[in-house]
Amino acid sequence: MNLTRFKIGASLLAVAVSSGTAQADKLTYYCSAQEDWCQLMARSFEEATGINVNMTRKSSGETFAQIRAEASNPKGDVWWGGTGDPHLQAAEEGLTEEYMSPMRGELHDWAISQAESAGNRTIGIYSGALGYGYNTDLVAANNLPEPGCWNDLLKPEYKGHVQMANPNSSGTAYTTLASMVQIFGEDGGFDFMKGLHANINQYTKSGSAPIKAAGRGENTIGIVFMHDAVKQAVSGFPIKVVAPCEGTGYEIGSMSIIAGARNMEEAKRFYDWALTAEAQNLALQVNAFQVPSNKNAETSPSAPDMSMIKLIDYDFAKYGSSDERKRLLQKWDEEVSTLPQ
Amino acid sequence: MRRVNPAAEAHPALVFWIAAGWVGYLLLPWYGIEDGFFRFEWLIDGYPFDEEYAPAVFLIAQGEKLWLAPLLLPLAAPLFVVRSRKTDPEFATVLTIAGALGFAWLIAQGFGIGIRGFNFSWLTALFGDLGDRQFGMGYGALILASSFLFLFTQGIAARGAINGDVFVVSAIGGVIVIVATFVFFPIGRTFLAAFITDTGGYSLAVFASKFFDDRLWGLGCLWGARCGAAWNSLFLAIIVGATTTSLGLSFALVVSRSGFRFKRGLRMLTVLPIITPPFVIGLALILLFGLSGTVTVLFAEVFGTQPTRWLYGLPGVLIAQTLAYTPIAFLVLIGVVEGVSPSMEEAAQTLRANTWQTFRTVSLPLMRPGLANAFLLGFIESMADFGNPLVLGGNFDVLSTEIFFAIVGAQYDQGRAAVLAMVLLFFTLSAFYVQRMWLGRKGYTTVTGKGDAGVHPLMPRRLAVPVMVVAGIWGAFTVTVYGMIVYGSFVELWGVRNTLTLKHYITAFSIRFNEHGLHWSGSAWDSFWTTIQIAAVAAPLTAAVGLITAYLLTRQTFAGKNAFEFGTMLSFAIPGTVIGVSYILAFNVPPIEITGTGIILVVSFIFRNMPVGVRAGIASMSQLDKSLDESSLTLGANSWQTFRRVILPLLRPAILAALVFSFVRAMTAISAVIFLVSAEYDMATSYIIGRVENNDYGLAIAYSTTLIFVMLAAVALLNRLVGRIQIGRRAHFATGA
């Protein structure tokens, strides 16, 4: 054995080893909100607690697929953000952990009822109402009337001007379908979807794509969550946001602790922290226009004013269950999507 | 002369692998280290007695993990035959049996015992509750497994398989095992999902109900409604394959057989689209041809027409894919077009054929392997492409996006995704067999060991004119699209506020100097360095695996060669989304537990991109005459030396193609990556997508532009390093040199 070489190797190893620091507390954090919000939440939690955060951002559908795939050997600890349905679904499949946060007293009722409908395996962190936005330039250029209600969208002059996501691929569009069924009744809701189908120029894959296309001038009216439309307007695109006159459904962005989390204590600390007013106020820094679930948290002045919006009493337990979802989607597939346009 | 004394020779390869096996068993930690593969904190943290870091033998000595004990037997057995002759039947038998048994036991215990004790209820029923568990395999297990594998292949070789060639048998064994581990195993696992019922049982009816679906096979487009995704995909892929192949051939001809002056520029142009991150081409096309696109608006003003959404659907996807995949066809074809021996063409001309006849009857038929491979790659790429249909697809549904949204969309239907993936796979494999039938058993060898100092003739005029025109138009189009992209990275808000700014670059790539020295403060640096690192590790490995496989496929004959070839193509034909989910399902649990690491990214890139190395290698190697190998073998070289000294140097274009492609792909791939990135290993593309979703087009495009320039530099560097092929021709028309 070459002794010098051995010595060099040994000293290199010693250096490598000593540079590794002592094991600190850590948290693996799956985030399904927008990138900068996720980053800000992670960094702020690190600052507040000294716990190292490993953050991965993926859409709620992707995260749900991943948590499901990892079920027998969970890698993540806490899942924050994204529309409520996949969180409810995860709760239904036992992929997430039951937890009663001491912060509950400070939350709005809708956040608590979201938790209760999932056996306390998830909780509401923000909410956003469904609506639509339109490109003012294109409406003017095509001499179209300005829409204000859901039923306006059925007018023949909007033919080829409306976009929504495909409910099979997007939670936003499924919320739209479920809201229409709740506003107009099942038959009326499907009649509405059929009428709308005639005016749709494209069913996009992703939920917020219709309003992004409208922002770029590639589409006139996009049916989306209103905070997504506000974001386009604030970014400088010629978008006007509409809260439909008949009333509308909404989503509850949720948070869950993953069952079998490796850092359960840290996950719970994050959970409690994320429900505080100061953590929820971080949304203001990143142009997130959802309504926070903590009663004391501030809402952005640009955000849609929830008191002015007619919200329906959305039944999350019923329309979030996988059976009802499958039934509605199948019905939509068979009765609506096959119609000629 | 070298004298060989077989009796005293302790076969070095054999000794090496036996020693490696013992090292793996006695010295290295048996299980995976949670901190990461390349962290060595375990050395001072309780090694070798701590259960997490202990080598197998220490575990057994402490009375734990006793199921590892039987491995000692096959580990010890080869020691008895180290000194016997290779021809001794005992030698072969002992090695074969020891290797096979050891390997089999290793696999069996890995799958049988997991993190919750026995993995199968019948094992619990048989032996009772285990009361113990194990995590993923680590260094020790990995090295021992390799040791068993190569002992086994040496045993097989000693029995006389493939003329007793240890290198070839080991290479075949190695490739089979890694392909089985990283392709068949995860994909097989996913495909099973197609048969799983809601209650967890297996049923063919489930498969049938998902398979015979109007959304898949509907033929509505024949009478004005919409066609199923399967037909759409097939139709699109055929057009894309044909278009990219003919464009690629045009470029290859212009570069190698014309007096065209700006060849280098054209070369660069054809490489551009391949190094473009996803979504960027789509966005640029929308800004040019979309409803409010520059060209559309201009056209509408000039001709007084109403702007339409014509781009969304088949036309848009077709344009984007043709832009993106023509370079692949070019890379495959340029090697072949340059490789066609001029002697043949000169012979034809000596026999009074005119240039057109020579081209049609000699040059073109000799390019058939290249054409077929280029078409196949275009077809498969189009089938598996995900980014372009997502942005430009409109209501034109294709299989790859349907698969993605079956998994992540509101349906959460993995079974449907599996069925769609099977349909897609069926198409690509059919294309593969059609290609093989078309090539048939003819020979396309023109590079032989004999003197071959000719010059390629110029293209015949009636071909040159259209080819130059096509190349010119396409070049101008590409320049426009890329001009738009670069411009887009410098404006405030693309398409809305067109004031010039540098702010996107500053946000992404700012650097600060503070008291601690250099500080990479830009938001993109983390993912940028990770991406470079992963791509740099993956590229040489991909090229190596790909070329060795190509060598085995073209130069060796062995039982099951067709199945072998099929296996190596499989991972390419499957959309990345399916690979991504399969990898999570398969490698999140022992025995191989690598999710959340950089390794899983590297591995997925190797097996996603290896087929390109294989195809390029096959296309080039089928032009090299076997007499070259034979003369090398006759002169006493073994097959490894022949591969290293004769084949490899002649394969430089193929090596370059494989290296470039895998490096670039590792930097631009998205569909599999979405599922495999983790907090520590975030990749550039997933960062870009996050930005696009968040409306930060400027930042996304600035990042993409930077990546484009980084990749250009990398491609140029690789070109330098690998060097260009020199096939002893007069330098007149040979490019580069």
PDB file of C-alpha atoms in Angstrom, chain A residues 13 16-17 20-21 23 26 28 34-36 39 54-62 64-66 68-75 85-86 89 138 142 160 163 166-171 174 197 200-206 208 212 215-220 231-232 235-238 262 325-326 329 333 337-338 341, chain B residues 34-35 40-41 43-44 115-116 135 198 214-215 225-226 283 286-287 289-293 306 309 312 390-391 393-395 397 401-402 404-405 407-414 493-494 496-497 581 584-585 587-590 593-596 674-680 682 686-687 690-697:
ATOM      1  CA  LEU A  13     -11.835  12.448   4.121  1.00  0.00           C
ATOM      2  CA  ALA A  16     -14.935  16.280   3.954  1.00  0.00           C
ATOM      3  CA  VAL A  17     -16.297  14.993   7.227  1.00  0.00           C
ATOM      4  CA  GLY A  20     -20.468  18.438   7.296  1.00  0.00           C
ATOM      5  CA  THR A  21     -22.379  20.130  10.067  1.00  0.00           C
ATOM      6  CA  GLN A  23     -27.731  17.261  12.036  1.00  0.00           C
ATOM      7  CA  LYS A  26     -35.415  19.697   8.967  1.00  0.00           C
ATOM      8  CA  THR A  28     -39.590  18.451   3.677  1.00  0.00           C
ATOM      9  CA  GLN A  34     -47.064  29.766  -7.034  1.00  0.00           C
ATOM     10  CA  GLU A  35     -43.255  29.497  -6.948  1.00  0.00           C
ATOM     11  CA  ASP A  36     -42.377  32.803  -5.287  1.00  0.00           C
ATOM     12  CA  GLN A  39     -40.082  30.231  -1.627  1.00  0.00           C
ATOM     13  CA  ASN A  54     -36.478  21.509   1.764  1.00  0.00           C
ATOM     14  CA  MET A  55     -39.149  22.839  -0.521  1.00  0.00           C
ATOM     15  CA  THR A  56     -40.472  21.248  -3.723  1.00  0.00           C
ATOM     16  CA  ARG A  57     -43.036  23.078  -5.794  1.00  0.00           C
ATOM     17  CA  LYS A  58     -45.423  21.127  -7.974  1.00  0.00           C
ATOM     18  CA  SER A  59     -49.038  21.623  -8.961  1.00  0.00           C
ATOM     19  CA  SER A  60     -51.581  20.070  -6.632  1.00  0.00           C
ATOM     20  CA  GLY A  61     -52.332  17.252  -9.088  1.00  0.00           C
ATOM     21  CA  GLU A  62     -48.668  16.383  -9.455  1.00  0.00           C
ATOM     22  CA  PHE A  64     -51.080  14.321  -5.076  1.00  0.00           C
ATOM     23  CA  ALA A  65     -49.806  11.801  -7.642  1.00  0.00           C
ATOM     24  CA  GLN A  66     -46.436  11.852  -5.947  1.00  0.00           C
ATOM     25  CA  ARG A  68     -49.826   8.581  -3.574  1.00  0.00           C
ATOM     26  CA  ALA A  69     -46.841   6.949  -5.262  1.00  0.00           C
ATOM     27  CA  GLU A  70     -44.734   7.440  -2.152  1.00  0.00           C
ATOM     28  CA  ALA A  71     -47.427   6.168   0.197  1.00  0.00           C
ATOM     29  CA  SER A  72     -45.543   3.133   1.475  1.00  0.00           C
ATOM     30  CA  ASN A  73     -42.417   5.185   2.192  1.00  0.00           C
ATOM     31  CA  PRO A  74     -43.352   8.850   2.545  1.00  0.00           C
ATOM     32  CA  LYS A  75     -40.655  11.377   1.769  1.00  0.00           C
ATOM     33  CA  ASP A  85     -60.093  18.685  -3.831  1.00  0.00           C
ATOM     34  CA  PRO A  86     -56.840  16.716  -4.019  1.00  0.00           C
ATOM     35  CA  GLN A  89     -59.056  13.039  -1.901  1.00  0.00           C
ATOM     36  CA  LEU A 138     -60.496  42.053 -27.864  1.00  0.00           C
ATOM     37  CA  ASN A 142     -64.894  42.537 -31.951  1.00  0.00           C
ATOM     38  CA  GLY A 160     -65.468  30.988 -30.356  1.00  0.00           C
ATOM     39  CA  GLN A 163     -62.208  29.254 -22.994  1.00  0.00           C
ATOM     40  CA  ASN A 166     -61.240  20.494 -19.362  1.00  0.00           C
ATOM     41  CA  PRO A 167     -62.877  19.266 -16.150  1.00  0.00           C
ATOM     42  CA  ASN A 168     -61.195  15.918 -16.675  1.00  0.00           C
ATOM     43  CA  SER A 169     -57.779  17.436 -16.331  1.00  0.00           C
ATOM     44  CA  SER A 170     -58.275  20.511 -14.188  1.00  0.00           C
ATOM     45  CA  GLY A 171     -59.575  21.021 -10.690  1.00  0.00           C
ATOM     46  CA  TYR A 174     -64.315  20.608 -12.170  1.00  0.00           C
ATOM     47  CA  HIS A 197     -69.856  24.152 -25.133  1.00  0.00           C
ATOM     48  CA  ILE A 200     -65.965  27.344 -26.296  1.00  0.00           C
ATOM     49  CA  ASN A 201     -62.961  27.675 -28.585  1.00  0.00           C
ATOM     50  CA  GLN A 202     -60.734  25.348 -26.594  1.00  0.00           C
ATOM     51  CA  TYR A 203     -60.808  23.239 -23.467  1.00  0.00           C
ATOM     52  CA  THR A 204     -57.339  23.797 -22.057  1.00  0.00           C
ATOM     53  CA  LYS A 205     -55.501  21.271 -19.944  1.00  0.00           C
ATOM     54  CA  SER A 206     -54.475  23.514 -17.107  1.00  0.00           C
ATOM     55  CA  SER A 208     -55.432  28.956 -15.255  1.00  0.00           C
ATOM     56  CA  LYS A 212     -53.315  33.562 -19.450  1.00  0.00           C
ATOM     57  CA  GLY A 215     -53.939  38.154 -21.214  1.00  0.00           C
ATOM     58  CA  ARG A 216     -51.775  37.503 -24.271  1.00  0.00           C
ATOM     59  CA  GLY A 217     -54.686  38.279 -26.567  1.00  0.00           C
ATOM     60  CA  GLU A 218     -55.073  34.676 -27.712  1.00  0.00           C
ATOM     61  CA  ASN A 219     -58.566  34.338 -26.307  1.00  0.00           C
ATOM     62  CA  THR A 220     -61.353  36.714 -25.228  1.00  0.00           C
ATOM     63  CA  LYS A 231     -53.104  38.570 -11.161  1.00  0.00           C
ATOM     64  CA  GLN A 232     -53.192  39.033 -14.931  1.00  0.00           C
ATOM     65  CA  SER A 235     -49.299  42.149 -14.211  1.00  0.00           C
ATOM     66  CA  GLY A 236     -50.374  44.721 -16.779  1.00  0.00           C
ATOM     67  CA  PHE A 237     -52.514  42.690 -19.187  1.00  0.00           C
ATOM     68  CA  PRO A 238     -55.815  44.249 -20.339  1.00  0.00           C
ATOM     69  CA  ARG A 262     -40.447  11.546   8.955  1.00  0.00           C
ATOM     70  CA  ARG A 325     -66.714  13.429  -9.130  1.00  0.00           C
ATOM     71  CA  LYS A 326     -66.593  10.347 -11.319  1.00  0.00           C
ATOM     72  CA  LEU A 329     -67.245  13.848 -15.127  1.00  0.00           C
ATOM     73  CA  ASP A 333     -67.967  13.393 -21.106  1.00  0.00           C
ATOM     74  CA  SER A 337     -68.035  16.966 -24.760  1.00  0.00           C
ATOM     75  CA  THR A 338     -69.378  14.855 -27.610  1.00  0.00           C
ATOM     76  CA  GLN A 341     -69.542  22.813 -31.764  1.00  0.00           C
TER      77      GLN A 341
ATOM     78  CA  GLU B  34     -29.716   8.443   4.134  1.00  0.00           C
ATOM     79  CA  ASP B  35     -27.553  11.552   3.810  1.00  0.00           C
ATOM     80  CA  PHE B  40     -19.003  10.170   3.836  1.00  0.00           C
ATOM     81  CA  GLU B  41     -20.034  11.206   7.319  1.00  0.00           C
ATOM     82  CA  LEU B  43     -17.006   6.871   8.369  1.00  0.00           C
ATOM     83  CA  ILE B  44     -16.798   8.595  11.748  1.00  0.00           C
ATOM     84  CA  ILE B 115     -39.558  -1.677   5.372  1.00  0.00           C
ATOM     85  CA  ARG B 116     -42.523  -3.463   6.928  1.00  0.00           C
ATOM     86  CA  PHE B 135     -34.092  -0.283   3.836  1.00  0.00           C
ATOM     87  CA  ASP B 198     -61.129  -0.185  -7.706  1.00  0.00           C
ATOM     88  CA  ASP B 214     -64.225   6.698 -27.829  1.00  0.00           C
ATOM     89  CA  ARG B 215     -61.845   9.373 -26.610  1.00  0.00           C
ATOM     90  CA  ALA B 225     -66.289  16.030 -35.064  1.00  0.00           C
ATOM     91  CA  ARG B 226     -63.092  15.097 -33.241  1.00  0.00           C
ATOM     92  CA  LEU B 283     -44.448  30.737 -26.873  1.00  0.00           C
ATOM     93  CA  ILE B 286     -47.833  32.093 -30.400  1.00  0.00           C
ATOM     94  CA  LEU B 287     -46.324  35.563 -30.421  1.00  0.00           C
ATOM     95  CA  PHE B 289     -48.799  33.403 -35.407  1.00  0.00           C
ATOM     96  CA  GLY B 290     -51.312  33.387 -32.566  1.00  0.00           C
ATOM     97  CA  LEU B 291     -54.585  35.273 -32.591  1.00  0.00           C
ATOM     98  CA  SER B 292     -52.770  38.478 -31.613  1.00  0.00           C
ATOM     99  CA  GLY B 293     -49.409  37.440 -33.043  1.00  0.00           C
ATOM    100  CA  GLN B 306     -60.305  38.316 -39.621  1.00  0.00           C
ATOM    101  CA  ARG B 309     -56.847  30.701 -34.074  1.00  0.00           C
ATOM    102  CA  TYR B 312     -53.929  25.949 -32.130  1.00  0.00           C
ATOM    103  CA  LEU B 390     -49.596  21.284 -24.183  1.00  0.00           C
ATOM    104  CA  VAL B 391     -48.993  24.827 -25.389  1.00  0.00           C
ATOM    105  CA  GLY B 393     -52.514  21.599 -29.029  1.00  0.00           C
ATOM    106  CA  GLY B 394     -55.829  23.408 -28.719  1.00  0.00           C
ATOM    107  CA  ASN B 395     -58.484  20.743 -28.957  1.00  0.00           C
ATOM    108  CA  ASP B 397     -55.667  15.762 -28.035  1.00  0.00           C
ATOM    109  CA  THR B 401     -50.790  14.969 -22.825  1.00  0.00           C
ATOM    110  CA  GLU B 402     -53.745  12.684 -22.129  1.00  0.00           C
ATOM    111  CA  PHE B 404     -50.057  13.339 -18.158  1.00  0.00           C
ATOM    112  CA  PHE B 405     -53.479  14.597 -17.222  1.00  0.00           C
ATOM    113  CA  ILE B 407     -52.144  10.998 -13.780  1.00  0.00           C
ATOM    114  CA  VAL B 408     -52.073  14.537 -12.452  1.00  0.00           C
ATOM    115  CA  GLY B 409     -55.436  15.853 -13.597  1.00  0.00           C
ATOM    116  CA  ALA B 410     -58.731  15.757 -11.823  1.00  0.00           C
ATOM    117  CA  GLN B 411     -59.242  12.094 -12.719  1.00  0.00           C
ATOM    118  CA  TYR B 412     -56.288  10.601 -10.845  1.00  0.00           C
ATOM    119  CA  ASP B 413     -56.649   7.552 -13.037  1.00  0.00           C
ATOM    120  CA  GLN B 414     -53.336   5.711 -13.213  1.00  0.00           C
ATOM    121  CA  LEU B 493     -43.548  42.158 -20.613  1.00  0.00           C
ATOM    122  CA  TRP B 494     -43.461  40.283 -23.875  1.00  0.00           C
ATOM    123  CA  VAL B 496     -47.619  44.035 -23.867  1.00  0.00           C
ATOM    124  CA  ARG B 497     -44.962  46.448 -22.651  1.00  0.00           C
ATOM    125  CA  VAL B 581     -44.285   8.080 -12.259  1.00  0.00           C
ATOM    126  CA  ILE B 584     -41.272   7.002  -8.208  1.00  0.00           C
ATOM    127  CA  LEU B 585     -43.378   3.862  -7.784  1.00  0.00           C
ATOM    128  CA  PHE B 587     -37.539   3.327  -6.638  1.00  0.00           C
ATOM    129  CA  ASN B 588     -39.143   4.877  -3.617  1.00  0.00           C
ATOM    130  CA  VAL B 589     -39.052   1.616  -1.706  1.00  0.00           C
ATOM    131  CA  PRO B 590     -36.312  -0.951  -1.072  1.00  0.00           C
ATOM    132  CA  GLU B 593     -34.374   3.518  -2.869  1.00  0.00           C
ATOM    133  CA  ILE B 594     -33.175   6.532  -4.809  1.00  0.00           C
ATOM    134  CA  THR B 595     -36.072   8.990  -5.083  1.00  0.00           C
ATOM    135  CA  GLY B 596     -35.218  12.511  -4.015  1.00  0.00           C
ATOM    136  CA  ILE B 674     -41.365  17.073 -13.218  1.00  0.00           C
ATOM    137  CA  PHE B 675     -41.871  14.015 -11.063  1.00  0.00           C
ATOM    138  CA  LEU B 676     -38.270  13.373 -10.137  1.00  0.00           C
ATOM    139  CA  VAL B 677     -36.998  16.755  -9.027  1.00  0.00           C
ATOM    140  CA  SER B 678     -36.748  17.316  -5.322  1.00  0.00           C
ATOM    141  CA  ALA B 679     -35.954  20.220  -3.071  1.00  0.00           C
ATOM    142  CA  GLU B 680     -32.230  19.614  -3.248  1.00  0.00           C
ATOM    143  CA  ASP B 682     -34.282  21.150  -8.780  1.00  0.00           C
ATOM    144  CA  SER B 686     -38.973  22.630 -13.808  1.00  0.00           C
ATOM    145  CA  TYR B 687     -37.947  26.075 -12.581  1.00  0.00           C
ATOM    146  CA  GLY B 690     -42.951  27.278 -12.559  1.00  0.00           C
ATOM    147  CA  ARG B 691     -42.141  30.719 -13.945  1.00  0.00           C
ATOM    148  CA  VAL B 692     -44.319  30.285 -17.015  1.00  0.00           C
ATOM    149  CA  GLU B 693     -47.210  29.158 -14.819  1.00  0.00           C
ATOM    150  CA  ASN B 694     -46.667  32.266 -12.786  1.00  0.00           C
ATOM    151  CA  ASN B 695     -46.746  34.595 -15.795  1.00  0.00           C
ATOM    152  CA  ASP B 696     -43.057  35.480 -15.469  1.00  0.00           C
ATOM    153  CA  TYR B 697     -42.520  34.972 -19.194  1.00  0.00           C
TER     154      TYR B 697
END
